[in-house]
C-alpha positions as protocol buffer text, in pm:
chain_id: "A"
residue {
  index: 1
  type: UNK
  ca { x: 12380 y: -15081 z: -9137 }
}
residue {
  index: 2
  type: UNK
  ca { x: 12626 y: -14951 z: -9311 }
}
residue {
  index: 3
  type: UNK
  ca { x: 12677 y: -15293 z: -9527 }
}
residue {
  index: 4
  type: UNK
  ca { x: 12237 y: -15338 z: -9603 }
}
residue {
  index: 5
  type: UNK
  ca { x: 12150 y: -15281 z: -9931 }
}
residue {
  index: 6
  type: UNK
  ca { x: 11780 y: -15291 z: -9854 }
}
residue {
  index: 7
  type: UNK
  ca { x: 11498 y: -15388 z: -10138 }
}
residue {
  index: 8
  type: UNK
  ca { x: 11135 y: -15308 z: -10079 }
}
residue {
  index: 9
  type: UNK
  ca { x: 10825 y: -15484 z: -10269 }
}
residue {
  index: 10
  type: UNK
  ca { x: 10559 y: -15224 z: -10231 }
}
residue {
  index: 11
  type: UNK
  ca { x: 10597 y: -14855 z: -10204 }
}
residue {
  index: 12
  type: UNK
  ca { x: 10275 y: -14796 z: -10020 }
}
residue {
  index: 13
  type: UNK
  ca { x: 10205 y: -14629 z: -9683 }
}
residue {
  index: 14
  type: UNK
  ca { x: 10453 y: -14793 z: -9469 }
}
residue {
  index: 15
  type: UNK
  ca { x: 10712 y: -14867 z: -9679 }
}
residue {
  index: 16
  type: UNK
  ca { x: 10688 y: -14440 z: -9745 }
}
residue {
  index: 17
  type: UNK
  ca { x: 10734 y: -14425 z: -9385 }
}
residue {
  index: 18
  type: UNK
  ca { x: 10998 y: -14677 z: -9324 }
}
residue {
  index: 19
  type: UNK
  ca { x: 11199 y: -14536 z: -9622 }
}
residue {
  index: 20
  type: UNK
  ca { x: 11150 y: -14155 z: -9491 }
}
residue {
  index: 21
  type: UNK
  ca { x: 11250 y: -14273 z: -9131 }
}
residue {
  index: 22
  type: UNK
  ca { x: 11559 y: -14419 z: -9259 }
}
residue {
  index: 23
  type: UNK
  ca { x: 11720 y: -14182 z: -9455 }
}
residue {
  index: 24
  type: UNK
  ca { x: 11610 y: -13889 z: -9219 }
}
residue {
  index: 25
  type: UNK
  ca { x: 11800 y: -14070 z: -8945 }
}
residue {
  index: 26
  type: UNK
  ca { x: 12083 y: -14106 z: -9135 }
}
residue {
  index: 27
  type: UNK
  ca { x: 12067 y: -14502 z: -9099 }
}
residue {
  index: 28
  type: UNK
  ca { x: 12083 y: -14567 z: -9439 }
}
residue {
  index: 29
  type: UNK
  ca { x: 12156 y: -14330 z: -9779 }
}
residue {
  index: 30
  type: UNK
  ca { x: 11936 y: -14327 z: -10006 }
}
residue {
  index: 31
  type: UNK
  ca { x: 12157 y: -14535 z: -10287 }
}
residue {
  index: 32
  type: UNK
  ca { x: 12128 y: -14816 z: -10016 }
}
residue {
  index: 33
  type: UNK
  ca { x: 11732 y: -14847 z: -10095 }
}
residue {
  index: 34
  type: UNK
  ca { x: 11551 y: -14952 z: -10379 }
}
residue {
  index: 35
  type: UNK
  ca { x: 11163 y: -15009 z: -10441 }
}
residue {
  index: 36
  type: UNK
  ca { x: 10920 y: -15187 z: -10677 }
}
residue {
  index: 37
  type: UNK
  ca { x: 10546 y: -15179 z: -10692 }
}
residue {
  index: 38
  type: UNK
  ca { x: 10292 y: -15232 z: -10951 }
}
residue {
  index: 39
  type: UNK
  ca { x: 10187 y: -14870 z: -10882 }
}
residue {
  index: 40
  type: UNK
  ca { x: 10463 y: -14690 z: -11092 }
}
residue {
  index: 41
  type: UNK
  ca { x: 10294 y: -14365 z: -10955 }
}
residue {
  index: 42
  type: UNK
  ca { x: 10409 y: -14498 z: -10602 }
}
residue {
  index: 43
  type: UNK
  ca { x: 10737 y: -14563 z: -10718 }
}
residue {
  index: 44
  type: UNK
  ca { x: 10758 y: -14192 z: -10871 }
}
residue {
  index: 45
  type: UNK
  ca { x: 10653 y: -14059 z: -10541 }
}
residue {
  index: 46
  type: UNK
  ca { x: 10937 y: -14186 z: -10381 }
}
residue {
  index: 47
  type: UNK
  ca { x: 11207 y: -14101 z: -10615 }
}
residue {
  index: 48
  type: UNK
  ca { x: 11068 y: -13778 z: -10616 }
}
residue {
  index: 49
  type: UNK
  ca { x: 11056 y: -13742 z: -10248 }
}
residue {
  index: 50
  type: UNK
  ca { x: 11374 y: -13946 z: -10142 }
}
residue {
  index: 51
  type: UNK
  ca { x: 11598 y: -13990 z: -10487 }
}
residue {
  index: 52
  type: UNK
  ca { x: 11578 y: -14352 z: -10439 }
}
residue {
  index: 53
  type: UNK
  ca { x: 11597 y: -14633 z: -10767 }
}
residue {
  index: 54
  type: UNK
  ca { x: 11284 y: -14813 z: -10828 }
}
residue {
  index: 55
  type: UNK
  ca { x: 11334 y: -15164 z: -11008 }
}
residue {
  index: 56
  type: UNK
  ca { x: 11178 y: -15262 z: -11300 }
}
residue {
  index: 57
  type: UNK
  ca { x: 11079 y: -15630 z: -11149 }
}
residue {
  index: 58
  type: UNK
  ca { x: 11112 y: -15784 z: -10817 }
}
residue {
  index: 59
  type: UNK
  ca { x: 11314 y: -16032 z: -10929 }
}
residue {
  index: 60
  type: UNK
  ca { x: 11580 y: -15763 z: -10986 }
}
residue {
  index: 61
  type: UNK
  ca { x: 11486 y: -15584 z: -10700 }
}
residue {
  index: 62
  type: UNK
  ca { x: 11587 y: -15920 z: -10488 }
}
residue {
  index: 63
  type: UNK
  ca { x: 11904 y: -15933 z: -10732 }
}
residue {
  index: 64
  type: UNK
  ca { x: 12054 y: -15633 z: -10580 }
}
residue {
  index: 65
  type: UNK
  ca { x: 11955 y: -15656 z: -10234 }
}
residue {
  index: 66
  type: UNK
  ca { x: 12062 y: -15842 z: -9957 }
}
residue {
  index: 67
  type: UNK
  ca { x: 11809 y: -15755 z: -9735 }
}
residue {
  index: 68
  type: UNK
  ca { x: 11417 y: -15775 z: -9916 }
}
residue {
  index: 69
  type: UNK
  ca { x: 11143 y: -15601 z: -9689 }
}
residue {
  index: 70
  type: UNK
  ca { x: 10804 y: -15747 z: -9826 }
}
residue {
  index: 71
  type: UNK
  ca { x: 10581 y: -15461 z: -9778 }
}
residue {
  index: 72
  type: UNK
  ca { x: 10261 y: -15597 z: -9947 }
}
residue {
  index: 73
  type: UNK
  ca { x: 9891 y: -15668 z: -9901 }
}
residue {
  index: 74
  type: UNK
  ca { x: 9862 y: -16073 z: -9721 }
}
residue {
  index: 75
  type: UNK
  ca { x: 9694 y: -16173 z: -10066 }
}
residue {
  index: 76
  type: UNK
  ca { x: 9957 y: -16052 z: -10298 }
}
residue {
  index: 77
  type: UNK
  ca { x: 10250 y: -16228 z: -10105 }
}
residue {
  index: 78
  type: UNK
  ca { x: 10170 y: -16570 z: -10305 }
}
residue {
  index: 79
  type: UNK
  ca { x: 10293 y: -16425 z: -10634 }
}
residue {
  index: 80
  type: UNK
  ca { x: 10571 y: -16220 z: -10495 }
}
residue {
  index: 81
  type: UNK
  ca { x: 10750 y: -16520 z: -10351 }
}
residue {
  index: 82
  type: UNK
  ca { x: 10776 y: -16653 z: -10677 }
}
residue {
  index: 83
  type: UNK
  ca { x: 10998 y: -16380 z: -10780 }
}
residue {
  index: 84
  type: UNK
  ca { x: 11196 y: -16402 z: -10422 }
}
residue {
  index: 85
  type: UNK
  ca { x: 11271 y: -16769 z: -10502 }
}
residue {
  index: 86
  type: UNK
  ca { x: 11378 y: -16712 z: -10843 }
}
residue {
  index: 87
  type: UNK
  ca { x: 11670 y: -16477 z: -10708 }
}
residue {
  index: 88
  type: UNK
  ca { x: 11765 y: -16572 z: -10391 }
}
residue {
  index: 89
  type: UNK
  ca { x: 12031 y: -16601 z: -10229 }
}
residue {
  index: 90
  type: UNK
  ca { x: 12178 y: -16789 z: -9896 }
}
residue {
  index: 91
  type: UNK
  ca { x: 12294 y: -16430 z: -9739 }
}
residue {
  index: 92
  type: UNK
  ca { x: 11981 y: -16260 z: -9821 }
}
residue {
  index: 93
  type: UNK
  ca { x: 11707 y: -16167 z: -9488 }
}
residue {
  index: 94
  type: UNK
  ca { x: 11385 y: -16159 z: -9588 }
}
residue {
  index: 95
  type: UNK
  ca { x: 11151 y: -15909 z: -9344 }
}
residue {
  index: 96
  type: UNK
  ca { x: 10768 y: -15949 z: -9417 }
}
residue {
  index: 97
  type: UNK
  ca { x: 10538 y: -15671 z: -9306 }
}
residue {
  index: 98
  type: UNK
  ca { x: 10242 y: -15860 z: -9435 }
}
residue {
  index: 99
  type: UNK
  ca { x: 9959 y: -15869 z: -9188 }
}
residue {
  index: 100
  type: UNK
  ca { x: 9875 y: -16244 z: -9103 }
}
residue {
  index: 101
  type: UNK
  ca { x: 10096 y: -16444 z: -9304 }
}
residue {
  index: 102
  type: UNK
  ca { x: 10324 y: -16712 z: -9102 }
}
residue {
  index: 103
  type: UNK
  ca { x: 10691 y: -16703 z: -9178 }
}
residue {
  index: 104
  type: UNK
  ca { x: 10671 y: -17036 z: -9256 }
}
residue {
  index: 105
  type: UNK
  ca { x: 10479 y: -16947 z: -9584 }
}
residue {
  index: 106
  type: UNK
  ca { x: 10777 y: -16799 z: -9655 }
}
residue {
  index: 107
  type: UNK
  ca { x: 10988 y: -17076 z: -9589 }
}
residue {
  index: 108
  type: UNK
  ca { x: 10786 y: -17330 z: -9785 }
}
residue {
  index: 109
  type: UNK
  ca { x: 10801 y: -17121 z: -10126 }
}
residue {
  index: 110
  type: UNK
  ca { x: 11175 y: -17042 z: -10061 }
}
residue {
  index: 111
  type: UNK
  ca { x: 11466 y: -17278 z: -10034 }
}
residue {
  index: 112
  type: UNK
  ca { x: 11560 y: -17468 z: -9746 }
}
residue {
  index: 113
  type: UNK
  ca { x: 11702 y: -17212 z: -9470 }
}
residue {
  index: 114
  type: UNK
  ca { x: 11584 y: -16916 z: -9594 }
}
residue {
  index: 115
  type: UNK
  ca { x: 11571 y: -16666 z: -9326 }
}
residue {
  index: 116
  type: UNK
  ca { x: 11268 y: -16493 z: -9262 }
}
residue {
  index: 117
  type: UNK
  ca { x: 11175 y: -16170 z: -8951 }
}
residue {
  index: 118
  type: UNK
  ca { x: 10817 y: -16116 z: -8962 }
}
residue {
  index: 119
  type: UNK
  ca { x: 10746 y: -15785 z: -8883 }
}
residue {
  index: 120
  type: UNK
  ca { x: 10436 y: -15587 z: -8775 }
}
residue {
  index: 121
  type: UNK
  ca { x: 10477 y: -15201 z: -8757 }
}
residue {
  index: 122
  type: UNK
  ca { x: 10191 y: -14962 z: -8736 }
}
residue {
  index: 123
  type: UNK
  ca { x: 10077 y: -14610 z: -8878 }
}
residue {
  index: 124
  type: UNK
  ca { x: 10205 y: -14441 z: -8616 }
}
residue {
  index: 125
  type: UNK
  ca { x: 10545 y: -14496 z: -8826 }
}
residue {
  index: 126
  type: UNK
  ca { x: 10440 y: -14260 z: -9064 }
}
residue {
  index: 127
  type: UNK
  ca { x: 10507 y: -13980 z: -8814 }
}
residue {
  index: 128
  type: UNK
  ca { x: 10770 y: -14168 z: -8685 }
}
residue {
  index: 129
  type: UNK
  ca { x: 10625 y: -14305 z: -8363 }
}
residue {
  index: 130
  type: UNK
  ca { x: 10550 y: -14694 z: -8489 }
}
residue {
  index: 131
  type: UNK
  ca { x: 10535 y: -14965 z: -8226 }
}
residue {
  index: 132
  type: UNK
  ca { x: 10693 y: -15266 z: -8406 }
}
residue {
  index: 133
  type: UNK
  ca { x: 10688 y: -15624 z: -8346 }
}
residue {
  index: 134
  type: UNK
  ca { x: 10931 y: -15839 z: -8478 }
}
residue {
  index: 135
  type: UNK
  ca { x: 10942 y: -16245 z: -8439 }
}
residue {
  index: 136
  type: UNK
  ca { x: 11228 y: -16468 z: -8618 }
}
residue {
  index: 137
  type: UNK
  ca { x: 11148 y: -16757 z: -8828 }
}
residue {
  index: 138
  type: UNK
  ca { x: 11314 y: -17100 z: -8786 }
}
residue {
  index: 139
  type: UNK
  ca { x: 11674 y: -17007 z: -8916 }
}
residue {
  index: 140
  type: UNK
  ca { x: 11684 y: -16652 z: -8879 }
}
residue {
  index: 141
  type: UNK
  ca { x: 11969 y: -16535 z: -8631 }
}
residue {
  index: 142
  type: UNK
  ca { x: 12040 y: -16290 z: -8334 }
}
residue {
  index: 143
  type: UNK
  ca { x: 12204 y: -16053 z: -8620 }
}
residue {
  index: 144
  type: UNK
  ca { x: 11930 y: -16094 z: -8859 }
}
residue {
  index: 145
  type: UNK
  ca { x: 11711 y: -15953 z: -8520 }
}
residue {
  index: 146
  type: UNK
  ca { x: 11967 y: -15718 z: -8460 }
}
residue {
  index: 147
  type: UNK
  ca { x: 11940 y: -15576 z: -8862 }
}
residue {
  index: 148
  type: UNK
  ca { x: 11547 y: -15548 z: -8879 }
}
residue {
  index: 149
  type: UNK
  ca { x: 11549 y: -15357 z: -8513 }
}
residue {
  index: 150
  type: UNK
  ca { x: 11753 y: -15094 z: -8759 }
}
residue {
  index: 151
  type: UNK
  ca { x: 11528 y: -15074 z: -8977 }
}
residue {
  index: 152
  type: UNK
  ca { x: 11251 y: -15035 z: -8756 }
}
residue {
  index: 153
  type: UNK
  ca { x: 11383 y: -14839 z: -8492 }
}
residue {
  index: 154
  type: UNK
  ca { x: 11400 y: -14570 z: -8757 }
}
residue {
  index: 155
  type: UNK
  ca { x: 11053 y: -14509 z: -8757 }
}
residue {
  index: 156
  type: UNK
  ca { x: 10955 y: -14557 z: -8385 }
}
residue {
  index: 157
  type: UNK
  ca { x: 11034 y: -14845 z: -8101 }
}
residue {
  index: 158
  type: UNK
  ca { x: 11048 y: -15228 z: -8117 }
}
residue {
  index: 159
  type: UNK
  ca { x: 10997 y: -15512 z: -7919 }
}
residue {
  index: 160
  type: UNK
  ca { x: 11084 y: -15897 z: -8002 }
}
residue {
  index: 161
  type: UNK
  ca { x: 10839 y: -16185 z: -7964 }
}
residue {
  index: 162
  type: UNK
  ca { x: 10719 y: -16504 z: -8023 }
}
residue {
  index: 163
  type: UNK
  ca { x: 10581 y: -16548 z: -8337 }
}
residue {
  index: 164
  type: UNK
  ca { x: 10277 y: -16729 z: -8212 }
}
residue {
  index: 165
  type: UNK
  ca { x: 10203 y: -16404 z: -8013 }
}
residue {
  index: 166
  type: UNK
  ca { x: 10209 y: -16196 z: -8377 }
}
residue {
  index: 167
  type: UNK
  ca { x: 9827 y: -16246 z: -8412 }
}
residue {
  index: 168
  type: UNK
  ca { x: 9735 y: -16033 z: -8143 }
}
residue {
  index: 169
  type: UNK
  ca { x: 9995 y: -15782 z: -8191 }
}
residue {
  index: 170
  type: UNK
  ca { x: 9863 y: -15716 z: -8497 }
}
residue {
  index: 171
  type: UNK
  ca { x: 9474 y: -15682 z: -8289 }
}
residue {
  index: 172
  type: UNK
  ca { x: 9619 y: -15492 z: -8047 }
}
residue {
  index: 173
  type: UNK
  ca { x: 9913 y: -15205 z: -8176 }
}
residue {
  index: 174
  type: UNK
  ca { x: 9834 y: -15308 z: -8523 }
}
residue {
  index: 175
  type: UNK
  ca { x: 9481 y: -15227 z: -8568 }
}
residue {
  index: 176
  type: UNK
  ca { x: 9477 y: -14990 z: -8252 }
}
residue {
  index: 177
  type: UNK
  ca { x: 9565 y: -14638 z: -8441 }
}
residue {
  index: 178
  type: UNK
  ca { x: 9202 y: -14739 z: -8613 }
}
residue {
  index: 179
  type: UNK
  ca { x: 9086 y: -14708 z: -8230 }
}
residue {
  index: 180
  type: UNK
  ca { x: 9221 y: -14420 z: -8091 }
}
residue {
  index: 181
  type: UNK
  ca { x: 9134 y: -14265 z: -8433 }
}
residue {
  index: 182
  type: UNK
  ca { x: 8771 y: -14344 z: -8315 }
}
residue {
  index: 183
  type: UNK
  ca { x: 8782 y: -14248 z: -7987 }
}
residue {
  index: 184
  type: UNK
  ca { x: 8953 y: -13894 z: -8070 }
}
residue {
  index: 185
  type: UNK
  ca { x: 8617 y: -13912 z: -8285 }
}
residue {
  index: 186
  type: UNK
  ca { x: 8400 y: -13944 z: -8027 }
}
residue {
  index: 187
  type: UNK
  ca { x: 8578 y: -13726 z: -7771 }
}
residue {
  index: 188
  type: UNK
  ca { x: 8533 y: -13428 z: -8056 }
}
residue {
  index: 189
  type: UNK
  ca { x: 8133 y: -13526 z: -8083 }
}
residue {
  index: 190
  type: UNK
  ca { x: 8094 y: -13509 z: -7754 }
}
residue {
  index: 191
  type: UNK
  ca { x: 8275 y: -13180 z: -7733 }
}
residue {
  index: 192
  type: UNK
  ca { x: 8051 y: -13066 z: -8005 }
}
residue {
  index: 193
  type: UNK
  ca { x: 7706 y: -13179 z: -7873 }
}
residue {
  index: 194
  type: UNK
  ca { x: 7820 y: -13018 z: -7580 }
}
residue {
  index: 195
  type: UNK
  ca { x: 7840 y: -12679 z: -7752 }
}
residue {
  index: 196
  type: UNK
  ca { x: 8210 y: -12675 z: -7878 }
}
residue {
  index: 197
  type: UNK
  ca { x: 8283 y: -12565 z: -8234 }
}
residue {
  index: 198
  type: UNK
  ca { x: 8408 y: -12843 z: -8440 }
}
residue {
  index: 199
  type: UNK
  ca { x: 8757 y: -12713 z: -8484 }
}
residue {
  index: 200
  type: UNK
  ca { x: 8837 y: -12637 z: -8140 }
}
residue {
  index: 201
  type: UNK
  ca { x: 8697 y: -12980 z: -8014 }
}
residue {
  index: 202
  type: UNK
  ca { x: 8876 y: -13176 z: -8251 }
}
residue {
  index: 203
  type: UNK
  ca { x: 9195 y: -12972 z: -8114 }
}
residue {
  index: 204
  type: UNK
  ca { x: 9130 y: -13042 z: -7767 }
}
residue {
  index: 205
  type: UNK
  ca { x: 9013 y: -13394 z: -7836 }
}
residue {
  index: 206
  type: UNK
  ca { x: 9370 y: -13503 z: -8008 }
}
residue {
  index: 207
  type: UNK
  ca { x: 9588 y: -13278 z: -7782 }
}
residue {
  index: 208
  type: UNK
  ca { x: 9467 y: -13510 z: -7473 }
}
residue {
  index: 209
  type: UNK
  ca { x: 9533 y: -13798 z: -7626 }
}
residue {
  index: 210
  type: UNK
  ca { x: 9873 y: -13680 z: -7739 }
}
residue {
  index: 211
  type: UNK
  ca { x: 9945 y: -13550 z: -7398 }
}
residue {
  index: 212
  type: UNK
  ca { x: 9794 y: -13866 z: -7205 }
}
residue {
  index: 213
  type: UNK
  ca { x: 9960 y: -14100 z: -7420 }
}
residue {
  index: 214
  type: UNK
  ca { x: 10336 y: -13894 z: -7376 }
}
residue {
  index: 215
  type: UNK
  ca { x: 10278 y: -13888 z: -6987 }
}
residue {
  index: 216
  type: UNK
  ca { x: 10157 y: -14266 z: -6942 }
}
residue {
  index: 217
  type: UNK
  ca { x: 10539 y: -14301 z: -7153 }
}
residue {
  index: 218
  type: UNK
  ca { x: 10691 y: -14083 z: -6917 }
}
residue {
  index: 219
  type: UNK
  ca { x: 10602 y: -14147 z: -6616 }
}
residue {
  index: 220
  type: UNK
  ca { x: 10609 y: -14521 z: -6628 }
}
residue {
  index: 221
  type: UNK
  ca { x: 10308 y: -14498 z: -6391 }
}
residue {
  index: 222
  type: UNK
  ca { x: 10039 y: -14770 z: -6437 }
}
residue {
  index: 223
  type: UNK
  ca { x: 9694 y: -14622 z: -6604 }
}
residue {
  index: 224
  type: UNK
  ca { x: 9469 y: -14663 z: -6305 }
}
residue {
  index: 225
  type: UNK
  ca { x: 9692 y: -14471 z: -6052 }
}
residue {
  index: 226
  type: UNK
  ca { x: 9704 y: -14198 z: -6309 }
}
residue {
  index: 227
  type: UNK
  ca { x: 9302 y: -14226 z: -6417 }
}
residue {
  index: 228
  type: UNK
  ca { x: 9287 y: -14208 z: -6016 }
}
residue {
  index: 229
  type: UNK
  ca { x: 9478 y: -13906 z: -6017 }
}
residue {
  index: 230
  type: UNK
  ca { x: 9223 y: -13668 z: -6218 }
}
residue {
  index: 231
  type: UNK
  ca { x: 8957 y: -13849 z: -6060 }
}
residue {
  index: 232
  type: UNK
  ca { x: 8863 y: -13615 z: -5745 }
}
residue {
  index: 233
  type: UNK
  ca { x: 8606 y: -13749 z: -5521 }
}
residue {
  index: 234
  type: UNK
  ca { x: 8247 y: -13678 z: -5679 }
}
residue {
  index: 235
  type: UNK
  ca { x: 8402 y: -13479 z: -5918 }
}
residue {
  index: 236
  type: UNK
  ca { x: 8335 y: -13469 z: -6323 }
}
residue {
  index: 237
  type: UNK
  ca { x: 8576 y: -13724 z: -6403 }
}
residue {
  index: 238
  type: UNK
  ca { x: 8442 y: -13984 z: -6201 }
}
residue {
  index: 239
  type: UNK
  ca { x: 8091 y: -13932 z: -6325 }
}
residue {
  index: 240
  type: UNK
  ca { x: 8206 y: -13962 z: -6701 }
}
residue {
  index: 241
  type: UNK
  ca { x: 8405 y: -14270 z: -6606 }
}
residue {
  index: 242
  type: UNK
  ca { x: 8088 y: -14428 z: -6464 }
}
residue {
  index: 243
  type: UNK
  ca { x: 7922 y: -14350 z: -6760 }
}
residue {
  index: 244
  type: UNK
  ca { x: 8182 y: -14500 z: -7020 }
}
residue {
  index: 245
  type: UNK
  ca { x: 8161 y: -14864 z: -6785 }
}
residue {
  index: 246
  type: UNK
  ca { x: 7753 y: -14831 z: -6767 }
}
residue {
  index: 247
  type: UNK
  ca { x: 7792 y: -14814 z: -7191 }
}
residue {
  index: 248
  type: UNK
  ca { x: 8080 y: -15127 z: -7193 }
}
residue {
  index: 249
  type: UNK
  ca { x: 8349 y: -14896 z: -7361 }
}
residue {
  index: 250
  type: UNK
  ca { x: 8627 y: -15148 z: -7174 }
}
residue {
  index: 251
  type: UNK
  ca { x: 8494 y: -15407 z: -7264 }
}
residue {
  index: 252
  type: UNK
  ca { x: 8428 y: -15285 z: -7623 }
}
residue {
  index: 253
  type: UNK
  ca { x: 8820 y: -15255 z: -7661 }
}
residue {
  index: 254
  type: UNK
  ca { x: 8869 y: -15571 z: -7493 }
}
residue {
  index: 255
  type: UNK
  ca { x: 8646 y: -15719 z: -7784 }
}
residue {
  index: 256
  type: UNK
  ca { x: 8781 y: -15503 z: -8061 }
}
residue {
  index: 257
  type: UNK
  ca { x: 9114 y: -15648 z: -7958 }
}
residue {
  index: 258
  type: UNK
  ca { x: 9010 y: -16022 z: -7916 }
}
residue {
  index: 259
  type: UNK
  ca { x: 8800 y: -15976 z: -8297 }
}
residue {
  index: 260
  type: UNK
  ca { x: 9068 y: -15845 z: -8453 }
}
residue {
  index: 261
  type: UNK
  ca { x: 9359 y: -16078 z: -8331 }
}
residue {
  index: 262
  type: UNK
  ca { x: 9075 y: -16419 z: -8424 }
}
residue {
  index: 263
  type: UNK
  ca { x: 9045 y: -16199 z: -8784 }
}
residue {
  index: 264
  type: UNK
  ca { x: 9455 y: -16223 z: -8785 }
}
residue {
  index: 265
  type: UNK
  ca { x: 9452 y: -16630 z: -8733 }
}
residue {
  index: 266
  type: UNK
  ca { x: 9212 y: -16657 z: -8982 }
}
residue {
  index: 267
  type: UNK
  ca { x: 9367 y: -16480 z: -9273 }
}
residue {
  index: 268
  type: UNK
  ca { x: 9678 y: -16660 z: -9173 }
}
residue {
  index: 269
  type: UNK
  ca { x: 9534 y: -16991 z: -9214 }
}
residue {
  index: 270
  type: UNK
  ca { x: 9410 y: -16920 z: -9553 }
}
């Protein structure tokens, strides 16, 4: 890592997080990164935060670097890669967070062999727990694999796939915080209508998903055997369990899921 001189186009969210995770683990310094965005609020955020340069253009951004992280919304990538083509360079890795688009979009605008990771972190990676999938375009290499797990490992765990499996990554850990953000939610209301003040419901609501979440890790147990576990014979658990399957909320997810991964394929066609 020691050798990256990492570039980032867009100093939103994630890239916030990614940066943060990096230099906090002491994986990179902070003269190793540089940022551009069209937000130059963004970009003062993080040089505030984090003493990092911002670039005036991307096309100087992808000057300097050797490694360019494309951190950008799907529909903005068409007019970045403009800017990528005009300065690249055969040793450069390009990484593209952006939700949707197929490396090879990538590799059409750039020239022949560019090598492209597409990446697709979560929020999560803004505490530093981010589940991260990472897929290699045509010529990237094992070490080009190898640098992006660096980067990404900073800000939680990662896992390597086949890019035709990216779509429902992105409908499954991608979207999911959105989810569980829901269901904490619900868990709260329910808390509530069941005579709870807001606060403490809220508290209890998160802390069990926390907690559930950390011992599912932990234990390496499957989820049945441990929903089994608090579920006593005609006990409470097993009557709210029957009531989330009479109301579909499995299936719900299922669907959530399956909508969200289709919604993926589609703004990658386009």
């Amino acid at each position: 890592m020691k050798s990256i001189k990492l570039g980032i186009v867009g100093a939103g969210n994630m890239a916030t997080a990614l940066v943060r995770g990096l230099l906090v683990s002491g994986r990179l310094s902070a003269e190793q990164v540089r940022v551009t965005d069209i937000s130059e609020a963004q970009c003062q955020a993080l040089r505030t935060a984090h003493a990092v340069v911002s670039e005036a253009s991307n096309a100087a951004l992808a000057a300097w670097a050797n490694v360019v992280l494309v951190a950008v919304k799907p529909q903005v990538v068409p007019s970045i890669l403009a800017d990528l083509k005009a300065a690249y360079r055969a040793e450069q890795l390009i990484v593209s967070i952006a939700a949707g688009v197929p490396s090879d979009v990538f590799a059409q605008a750039l020239p022949a062999g560019a090598r492209i990771v597409r990446a697709m972190p979560n929020t999560p990676a803004l505490v530093l727990e981010a589940a991260t999938a990472l897929a290699r375009g045509t010529h990237a290499t094992d070490a080009d694999i190898a640098t992006a797990r660096g980067i990404f490992d900073a800000v939680g765990e990662t896992v390597v796939l086949a890019e035709s499996q990216m779509d429902a990554v992105t409908g499954l850990s991608g979207s999911g915080p959105a989810y569980v953000m829901l269901i904490a939610e619900a868990l709260a209301d329910g808390g509530v209508r069941m005579g709870l003040s807001r606060e403490t419901a809220q508290a209890l609501a998160v802390r069990t998903l926390y907690g559930s979440a950390k011992l599912l890790l932990e234990s390496g147990e499957h989820p049945a055997a441990l929903k089994d576990k608090v579920a006593s014979p005609g006990g409470t658990t097993i009557a709210g369990l029957c009531a989330l399957e009479s109301h579909g909320v499995r299936n719900a997810l299922i669907e959530a899921v399956t909508a969200a991964t289709l919604r993926s394929k589609e703004l990658g066609k386009r």
